Amino acid sequence: MKSGLHVLIIGPHCGDHTDLVSLLGASDLEVALEPRPDRVGDHVNGTRPAVIVFDTDMPPPGGVGVMATLQRACEFGVIVLCPGADAADCILGLESGADDVVERDRDPREVAARIRRLLVRGQALRDAAQGADDIVFSDWRLSLERRDLRATDGTRVHLTRGEFELLAALATRQGKVMSRDQLLDHISHRDWAPSDRTVDVLINRLRHKIGENPREPRHLVTVHGVGYVFNP
């Protein structure tokens, strides 16, 4: 793994993760601790954290607002640590904008592995997108290289890592029906069962962000009993 990458552990319990800090350091990752999420900007001094680990309760205080702030502050994604990580917590975390949700008391080696996986996947996607053409549909332009979605007037629409990866997976396979299981393979947090609502939650959020009528979507179309298909 490329050295010099930064991981920021943020939240009132950040000091409790000494084992995780040691494991990340052994992987040649630089780690910073910050107990106050509202001070995340203090850690973005020309070098954005590659991953932010947000230790919080579920739903997180500030909900979507604080998660959007953390997403903008990092390069590859936000992993939430919470007291429990059952199906309900995973959905709440996704709806708030997290890329992964992990139980706080889980083995630090597993948490470190998830962080490393998010880093490797993010770097691979960024490398693969270099020089790729933008995908234009309706009033939108999706840039795989910049990893962003913009309206025709240039306004950038904030997408979480999972939202972007899902939209990119569908948009680069226009007209091809993809199952939920196939789509889960393109999302960083692949640990949850394919039967869960992960993909559905992300699709609903994407439809809202691009102004689609969920009952009659134009671009992100449901293929009942199978999955989804992207129509330009």
PDB file of C-alpha atoms in Angstrom:
ATOM      1  CA  MET A   1       0.000   0.000   0.000  1.00  0.00           C
ATOM      2  CA  LYS A   2       1.162   3.481  -0.781  1.00  0.00           C
ATOM      3  CA  SER A   3       2.722   5.167   2.261  1.00  0.00           C
ATOM      4  CA  GLY A   4       1.965   8.669   3.418  1.00  0.00           C
ATOM      5  CA  LEU A   5      -1.815   8.194   3.506  1.00  0.00           C
ATOM      6  CA  HIS A   6      -3.669   9.697   6.453  1.00  0.00           C
ATOM      7  CA  VAL A   7      -6.467   8.207   8.548  1.00  0.00           C
ATOM      8  CA  LEU A   8      -8.418  10.442  10.930  1.00  0.00           C
ATOM      9  CA  ILE A   9     -10.249   8.847  13.872  1.00  0.00           C
ATOM     10  CA  ILE A  10     -12.813  11.320  15.109  1.00  0.00           C
ATOM     11  CA  GLY A  11     -15.360  11.358  17.927  1.00  0.00           C
ATOM     12  CA  PRO A  12     -15.443  11.457  21.743  1.00  0.00           C
ATOM     13  CA  HIS A  13     -14.171   7.855  22.014  1.00  0.00           C
ATOM     14  CA  CYS A  14     -11.259   8.264  19.602  1.00  0.00           C
ATOM     15  CA  GLY A  15      -8.710   7.794  22.372  1.00  0.00           C
ATOM     16  CA  ASP A  16      -9.988   4.279  23.065  1.00  0.00           C
ATOM     17  CA  HIS A  17      -8.571   2.849  19.847  1.00  0.00           C
ATOM     18  CA  THR A  18      -4.905   2.424  20.695  1.00  0.00           C
ATOM     19  CA  ASP A  19      -4.769  -1.069  19.161  1.00  0.00           C
ATOM     20  CA  LEU A  20      -6.317   0.189  15.940  1.00  0.00           C
ATOM     21  CA  VAL A  21      -3.849   3.078  15.790  1.00  0.00           C
ATOM     22  CA  SER A  22      -0.952   0.639  16.215  1.00  0.00           C
ATOM     23  CA  LEU A  23      -2.275  -1.643  13.463  1.00  0.00           C
ATOM     24  CA  LEU A  24      -2.694   1.254  11.048  1.00  0.00           C
ATOM     25  CA  GLY A  25       0.759   2.554  11.864  1.00  0.00           C
ATOM     26  CA  ALA A  26       2.181  -0.882  11.114  1.00  0.00           C
ATOM     27  CA  SER A  27       0.581  -0.562   7.655  1.00  0.00           C
ATOM     28  CA  ASP A  28       2.539   2.654   7.061  1.00  0.00           C
ATOM     29  CA  LEU A  29      -0.519   4.855   7.603  1.00  0.00           C
ATOM     30  CA  GLU A  30      -0.389   8.124   9.510  1.00  0.00           C
ATOM     31  CA  VAL A  31      -3.155   8.436  12.110  1.00  0.00           C
ATOM     32  CA  ALA A  32      -4.592  11.535  13.785  1.00  0.00           C
ATOM     33  CA  LEU A  33      -7.159  11.697  16.609  1.00  0.00           C
ATOM     34  CA  GLU A  34      -9.826  14.358  17.052  1.00  0.00           C
ATOM     35  CA  PRO A  35     -12.564  14.161  19.730  1.00  0.00           C
ATOM     36  CA  ARG A  36     -14.720  16.878  18.153  1.00  0.00           C
ATOM     37  CA  PRO A  37     -16.315  16.228  14.719  1.00  0.00           C
ATOM     38  CA  ASP A  38     -16.898  19.960  14.237  1.00  0.00           C
ATOM     39  CA  ARG A  39     -13.120  20.436  14.148  1.00  0.00           C
ATOM     40  CA  VAL A  40     -12.514  18.119  11.189  1.00  0.00           C
ATOM     41  CA  GLY A  41     -11.435  21.150   9.141  1.00  0.00           C
ATOM     42  CA  ASP A  42      -8.444  21.598  11.437  1.00  0.00           C
ATOM     43  CA  HIS A  43      -7.011  18.356  10.046  1.00  0.00           C
ATOM     44  CA  VAL A  44      -7.324  19.294   6.380  1.00  0.00           C
ATOM     45  CA  ASN A  45      -4.173  21.338   5.841  1.00  0.00           C
ATOM     46  CA  GLY A  46      -3.519  20.745   2.171  1.00  0.00           C
ATOM     47  CA  THR A  47      -3.645  16.960   2.719  1.00  0.00           C
ATOM     48  CA  ARG A  48      -7.116  15.487   3.113  1.00  0.00           C
ATOM     49  CA  PRO A  49      -7.444  12.361   5.247  1.00  0.00           C
ATOM     50  CA  ALA A  50      -7.786   9.358   2.960  1.00  0.00           C
ATOM     51  CA  VAL A  51     -10.331   7.763   5.335  1.00  0.00           C
ATOM     52  CA  ILE A  52     -12.195   9.138   8.342  1.00  0.00           C
ATOM     53  CA  VAL A  53     -13.253   6.735  11.101  1.00  0.00           C
ATOM     54  CA  PHE A  54     -16.212   8.310  12.900  1.00  0.00           C
ATOM     55  CA  ASP A  55     -16.847   6.856  16.376  1.00  0.00           C
ATOM     56  CA  THR A  56     -20.408   7.795  17.252  1.00  0.00           C
ATOM     57  CA  ASP A  57     -23.854   6.559  18.216  1.00  0.00           C
ATOM     58  CA  MET A  58     -26.445   5.627  15.623  1.00  0.00           C
ATOM     59  CA  PRO A  59     -27.942   7.723  14.210  1.00  0.00           C
ATOM     60  CA  PRO A  60     -24.962  10.079  14.496  1.00  0.00           C
ATOM     61  CA  PRO A  61     -25.539  13.492  16.090  1.00  0.00           C
ATOM     62  CA  GLY A  62     -26.161  15.910  13.257  1.00  0.00           C
ATOM     63  CA  GLY A  63     -27.166  13.032  10.966  1.00  0.00           C
ATOM     64  CA  VAL A  64     -26.812  13.741   7.261  1.00  0.00           C
ATOM     65  CA  GLY A  65     -25.282  17.178   7.862  1.00  0.00           C
ATOM     66  CA  VAL A  66     -22.268  16.033   9.861  1.00  0.00           C
ATOM     67  CA  MET A  67     -21.740  13.007   7.596  1.00  0.00           C
ATOM     68  CA  ALA A  68     -21.703  15.214   4.500  1.00  0.00           C
ATOM     69  CA  THR A  69     -19.087  17.427   6.169  1.00  0.00           C
ATOM     70  CA  LEU A  70     -16.903  14.414   6.940  1.00  0.00           C
ATOM     71  CA  GLN A  71     -17.297  13.046   3.405  1.00  0.00           C
ATOM     72  CA  ARG A  72     -16.171  16.347   1.889  1.00  0.00           C
ATOM     73  CA  ALA A  73     -13.179  16.398   4.212  1.00  0.00           C
ATOM     74  CA  CYS A  74     -11.799  12.992   3.172  1.00  0.00           C
ATOM     75  CA  GLU A  75     -10.675  11.402  -0.063  1.00  0.00           C
ATOM     76  CA  PHE A  76     -11.939   7.825  -0.050  1.00  0.00           C
ATOM     77  CA  GLY A  77     -14.689   7.457   2.531  1.00  0.00           C
ATOM     78  CA  VAL A  78     -16.122   7.454   6.063  1.00  0.00           C
ATOM     79  CA  ILE A  79     -16.377   4.370   8.275  1.00  0.00           C
ATOM     80  CA  VAL A  80     -18.718   4.634  11.249  1.00  0.00           C
ATOM     81  CA  LEU A  81     -18.021   2.835  14.518  1.00  0.00           C
ATOM     82  CA  CYS A  82     -21.127   2.463  16.683  1.00  0.00           C
ATOM     83  CA  PRO A  83     -22.184   0.494  19.796  1.00  0.00           C
ATOM     84  CA  GLY A  84     -24.111  -2.031  17.689  1.00  0.00           C
ATOM     85  CA  ALA A  85     -23.996  -2.794  13.989  1.00  0.00           C
ATOM     86  CA  ASP A  86     -27.152  -4.765  13.252  1.00  0.00           C
ATOM     87  CA  ALA A  87     -29.163  -4.388  10.048  1.00  0.00           C
ATOM     88  CA  ALA A  88     -31.000  -1.324  11.365  1.00  0.00           C
ATOM     89  CA  ASP A  89     -27.747   0.433  12.262  1.00  0.00           C
ATOM     90  CA  CYS A  90     -26.288  -0.349   8.841  1.00  0.00           C
ATOM     91  CA  ILE A  91     -29.289   1.209   7.127  1.00  0.00           C
ATOM     92  CA  LEU A  92     -29.179   4.271   9.381  1.00  0.00           C
ATOM     93  CA  GLY A  93     -25.483   4.642   8.653  1.00  0.00           C
ATOM     94  CA  LEU A  94     -26.061   4.407   4.914  1.00  0.00           C
ATOM     95  CA  GLU A  95     -28.925   6.866   5.031  1.00  0.00           C
ATOM     96  CA  SER A  96     -26.652   9.289   6.875  1.00  0.00           C
ATOM     97  CA  GLY A  97     -23.979   8.893   4.180  1.00  0.00           C
ATOM     98  CA  ALA A  98     -21.469   6.427   5.646  1.00  0.00           C
ATOM     99  CA  ASP A  99     -19.465   4.062   3.440  1.00  0.00           C
ATOM    100  CA  ASP A 100     -19.281   1.327   6.067  1.00  0.00           C
ATOM    101  CA  VAL A 101     -20.669   0.654   9.557  1.00  0.00           C
ATOM    102  CA  VAL A 102     -18.759  -1.455  12.084  1.00  0.00           C
ATOM    103  CA  GLU A 103     -19.509  -2.406  15.667  1.00  0.00           C
ATOM    104  CA  ARG A 104     -17.280  -0.443  18.034  1.00  0.00           C
ATOM    105  CA  ASP A 105     -16.150  -3.518  19.973  1.00  0.00           C
ATOM    106  CA  ARG A 106     -15.243  -5.526  16.850  1.00  0.00           C
ATOM    107  CA  ASP A 107     -11.707  -6.895  16.658  1.00  0.00           C
ATOM    108  CA  PRO A 108      -9.416  -3.950  15.737  1.00  0.00           C
ATOM    109  CA  ARG A 109      -7.786  -6.187  13.112  1.00  0.00           C
ATOM    110  CA  GLU A 110     -11.105  -6.367  11.256  1.00  0.00           C
ATOM    111  CA  VAL A 111     -11.608  -2.599  11.450  1.00  0.00           C
ATOM    112  CA  ALA A 112      -8.065  -2.062  10.146  1.00  0.00           C
ATOM    113  CA  ALA A 113      -8.727  -4.523   7.309  1.00  0.00           C
ATOM    114  CA  ARG A 114     -11.869  -2.620   6.303  1.00  0.00           C
ATOM    115  CA  ILE A 115      -9.943   0.653   6.316  1.00  0.00           C
ATOM    116  CA  ARG A 116      -7.180  -0.834   4.161  1.00  0.00           C
ATOM    117  CA  ARG A 117      -9.729  -2.281   1.765  1.00  0.00           C
ATOM    118  CA  LEU A 118     -11.426   1.099   1.383  1.00  0.00           C
ATOM    119  CA  LEU A 119      -8.044   2.684   0.680  1.00  0.00           C
ATOM    120  CA  VAL A 120      -7.029   0.075  -1.890  1.00  0.00           C
ATOM    121  CA  ARG A 121     -10.405   0.188  -3.626  1.00  0.00           C
ATOM    122  CA  GLY A 122     -10.441   3.983  -3.702  1.00  0.00           C
ATOM    123  CA  GLN A 123      -6.963   4.147  -5.208  1.00  0.00           C
ATOM    124  CA  ALA A 124      -7.816   1.477  -7.793  1.00  0.00           C
ATOM    125  CA  LEU A 125     -10.979   3.282  -8.877  1.00  0.00           C
ATOM    126  CA  ARG A 126      -9.158   6.594  -9.121  1.00  0.00           C
ATOM    127  CA  ASP A 127      -6.361   5.058 -11.211  1.00  0.00           C
ATOM    128  CA  ALA A 128      -8.816   3.269 -13.515  1.00  0.00           C
ATOM    129  CA  ALA A 129     -10.792   6.459 -14.135  1.00  0.00           C
ATOM    130  CA  GLN A 130      -7.828   8.540 -15.326  1.00  0.00           C
ATOM    131  CA  GLY A 131      -8.531   9.793 -18.847  1.00  0.00           C
ATOM    132  CA  ALA A 132     -12.041   8.301 -18.953  1.00  0.00           C
ATOM    133  CA  ASP A 133     -14.694  10.283 -20.835  1.00  0.00           C
ATOM    134  CA  ASP A 134     -17.473  11.989 -18.907  1.00  0.00           C
ATOM    135  CA  ILE A 135     -20.923  10.394 -19.036  1.00  0.00           C
ATOM    136  CA  VAL A 136     -23.653  12.903 -19.947  1.00  0.00           C
ATOM    137  CA  PHE A 137     -27.339  12.249 -19.304  1.00  0.00           C
ATOM    138  CA  SER A 138     -30.224  14.759 -19.175  1.00  0.00           C
ATOM    139  CA  ASP A 139     -28.894  17.782 -17.274  1.00  0.00           C
ATOM    140  CA  TRP A 140     -26.052  15.895 -15.626  1.00  0.00           C
ATOM    141  CA  ARG A 141     -22.379  15.154 -16.272  1.00  0.00           C
ATOM    142  CA  LEU A 142     -20.736  12.283 -14.400  1.00  0.00           C
ATOM    143  CA  SER A 143     -16.938  12.448 -14.293  1.00  0.00           C
ATOM    144  CA  LEU A 144     -15.228   9.181 -13.459  1.00  0.00           C
ATOM    145  CA  GLU A 145     -11.846  10.912 -13.326  1.00  0.00           C
ATOM    146  CA  ARG A 146     -12.923  13.690 -10.940  1.00  0.00           C
ATOM    147  CA  ARG A 147     -15.325  11.329  -9.167  1.00  0.00           C
ATOM    148  CA  ASP A 148     -18.139  13.852  -9.173  1.00  0.00           C
ATOM    149  CA  LEU A 149     -21.564  14.633 -10.605  1.00  0.00           C
ATOM    150  CA  ARG A 150     -22.349  18.127 -11.884  1.00  0.00           C
ATOM    151  CA  ALA A 151     -25.384  19.885 -13.307  1.00  0.00           C
ATOM    152  CA  THR A 152     -25.102  21.642 -16.678  1.00  0.00           C
ATOM    153  CA  ASP A 153     -24.478  24.947 -14.875  1.00  0.00           C
ATOM    154  CA  GLY A 154     -21.411  23.421 -13.198  1.00  0.00           C
ATOM    155  CA  THR A 155     -22.997  22.985  -9.772  1.00  0.00           C
ATOM    156  CA  ARG A 156     -21.502  19.949  -8.057  1.00  0.00           C
ATOM    157  CA  VAL A 157     -23.838  17.434  -6.423  1.00  0.00           C
ATOM    158  CA  HIS A 158     -22.365  15.824  -3.336  1.00  0.00           C
ATOM    159  CA  LEU A 159     -22.283  12.034  -3.611  1.00  0.00           C
ATOM    160  CA  THR A 160     -21.086   9.661  -0.930  1.00  0.00           C
ATOM    161  CA  ARG A 161     -18.543   7.055  -1.931  1.00  0.00           C
ATOM    162  CA  GLY A 162     -21.195   4.347  -2.137  1.00  0.00           C
ATOM    163  CA  GLU A 163     -23.523   6.543  -4.209  1.00  0.00           C
ATOM    164  CA  PHE A 164     -20.778   7.408  -6.670  1.00  0.00           C
ATOM    165  CA  GLU A 165     -19.585   3.812  -7.050  1.00  0.00           C
ATOM    166  CA  LEU A 166     -23.136   2.588  -7.610  1.00  0.00           C
ATOM    167  CA  LEU A 167     -23.954   5.289 -10.167  1.00  0.00           C
ATOM    168  CA  ALA A 168     -20.653   4.733 -11.966  1.00  0.00           C
ATOM    169  CA  ALA A 169     -21.207   0.962 -12.085  1.00  0.00           C
ATOM    170  CA  LEU A 170     -24.624   1.421 -13.699  1.00  0.00           C
ATOM    171  CA  ALA A 171     -23.720   4.354 -15.972  1.00  0.00           C
ATOM    172  CA  THR A 172     -20.700   2.587 -17.464  1.00  0.00           C
ATOM    173  CA  ARG A 173     -22.926  -0.370 -18.355  1.00  0.00           C
ATOM    174  CA  GLN A 174     -25.802   1.488 -20.005  1.00  0.00           C
ATOM    175  CA  GLY A 175     -28.734  -0.736 -20.867  1.00  0.00           C
ATOM    176  CA  LYS A 176     -27.325  -3.715 -18.961  1.00  0.00           C
ATOM    177  CA  VAL A 177     -29.449  -5.010 -16.096  1.00  0.00           C
ATOM    178  CA  MET A 178     -27.371  -5.501 -12.943  1.00  0.00           C
ATOM    179  CA  SER A 179     -28.521  -7.536  -9.967  1.00  0.00           C
ATOM    180  CA  ARG A 180     -28.209  -6.254  -6.422  1.00  0.00           C
ATOM    181  CA  ASP A 181     -25.489  -8.816  -5.812  1.00  0.00           C
ATOM    182  CA  GLN A 182     -23.505  -7.567  -8.815  1.00  0.00           C
ATOM    183  CA  LEU A 183     -23.917  -3.982  -7.661  1.00  0.00           C
ATOM    184  CA  LEU A 184     -22.795  -4.862  -4.149  1.00  0.00           C
ATOM    185  CA  ASP A 185     -19.516  -6.028  -5.679  1.00  0.00           C
ATOM    186  CA  HIS A 186     -18.919  -2.415  -6.775  1.00  0.00           C
ATOM    187  CA  ILE A 187     -19.567  -0.937  -3.331  1.00  0.00           C
ATOM    188  CA  SER A 188     -16.812  -0.737  -0.731  1.00  0.00           C
ATOM    189  CA  HIS A 189     -18.862  -2.161   2.149  1.00  0.00           C
ATOM    190  CA  ARG A 190     -19.373  -5.664   0.704  1.00  0.00           C
ATOM    191  CA  ASP A 191     -19.661  -7.396   4.101  1.00  0.00           C
ATOM    192  CA  TRP A 192     -23.439  -7.240   4.307  1.00  0.00           C
ATOM    193  CA  ALA A 193     -25.690  -9.910   2.837  1.00  0.00           C
ATOM    194  CA  PRO A 194     -26.871  -9.406  -0.745  1.00  0.00           C
ATOM    195  CA  SER A 195     -30.469  -9.657   0.473  1.00  0.00           C
ATOM    196  CA  ASP A 196     -30.239  -6.465   2.526  1.00  0.00           C
ATOM    197  CA  ARG A 197     -31.455  -2.998   1.511  1.00  0.00           C
ATOM    198  CA  THR A 198     -28.036  -1.476   0.842  1.00  0.00           C
ATOM    199  CA  VAL A 199     -28.483  -1.012  -2.911  1.00  0.00           C
ATOM    200  CA  ASP A 200     -32.113   0.105  -2.593  1.00  0.00           C
ATOM    201  CA  VAL A 201     -31.180   2.809  -0.087  1.00  0.00           C
ATOM    202  CA  LEU A 202     -28.415   4.139  -2.338  1.00  0.00           C
ATOM    203  CA  ILE A 203     -30.650   4.067  -5.438  1.00  0.00           C
ATOM    204  CA  ASN A 204     -33.356   6.025  -3.628  1.00  0.00           C
ATOM    205  CA  ARG A 205     -30.828   8.624  -2.512  1.00  0.00           C
ATOM    206  CA  LEU A 206     -29.413   8.945  -6.030  1.00  0.00           C
ATOM    207  CA  ARG A 207     -32.891   9.371  -7.509  1.00  0.00           C
ATOM    208  CA  HIS A 208     -33.584  12.151  -5.045  1.00  0.00           C
ATOM    209  CA  LYS A 209     -30.321  13.910  -5.854  1.00  0.00           C
ATOM    210  CA  ILE A 210     -30.889  13.899  -9.620  1.00  0.00           C
ATOM    211  CA  GLY A 211     -34.558  14.837  -9.264  1.00  0.00           C
ATOM    212  CA  GLU A 212     -36.091  11.610 -10.512  1.00  0.00           C
ATOM    213  CA  ASN A 213     -39.672  10.605  -9.758  1.00  0.00           C
ATOM    214  CA  PRO A 214     -39.205   7.334  -7.833  1.00  0.00           C
ATOM    215  CA  ARG A 215     -42.491   6.043  -9.269  1.00  0.00           C
ATOM    216  CA  GLU A 216     -41.452   6.745 -12.861  1.00  0.00           C
ATOM    217  CA  PRO A 217     -37.642   6.957 -12.912  1.00  0.00           C
ATOM    218  CA  ARG A 218     -36.019   7.794 -16.236  1.00  0.00           C
ATOM    219  CA  HIS A 219     -32.393   6.876 -15.629  1.00  0.00           C
ATOM    220  CA  LEU A 220     -32.194   4.545 -12.620  1.00  0.00           C
ATOM    221  CA  VAL A 221     -34.851   2.025 -13.545  1.00  0.00           C
ATOM    222  CA  THR A 222     -35.951  -0.893 -11.386  1.00  0.00           C
ATOM    223  CA  VAL A 223     -36.135  -4.285 -13.074  1.00  0.00           C
ATOM    224  CA  HIS A 224     -38.440  -6.112 -10.695  1.00  0.00           C
ATOM    225  CA  GLY A 225     -37.103  -9.377  -9.363  1.00  0.00           C
ATOM    226  CA  VAL A 226     -33.677  -8.710 -10.878  1.00  0.00           C
ATOM    227  CA  GLY A 227     -32.063  -5.370 -10.011  1.00  0.00           C
ATOM    228  CA  TYR A 228     -31.505  -2.055 -11.784  1.00  0.00           C
ATOM    229  CA  VAL A 229     -30.550  -0.699 -15.205  1.00  0.00           C
ATOM    230  CA  PHE A 230     -29.241   2.712 -16.270  1.00  0.00           C
ATOM    231  CA  ASN A 231     -30.910   4.412 -19.254  1.00  0.00           C
ATOM    232  CA  PRO A 232     -29.140   7.567 -20.550  1.00  0.00           C
TER     233      PRO A 232
END
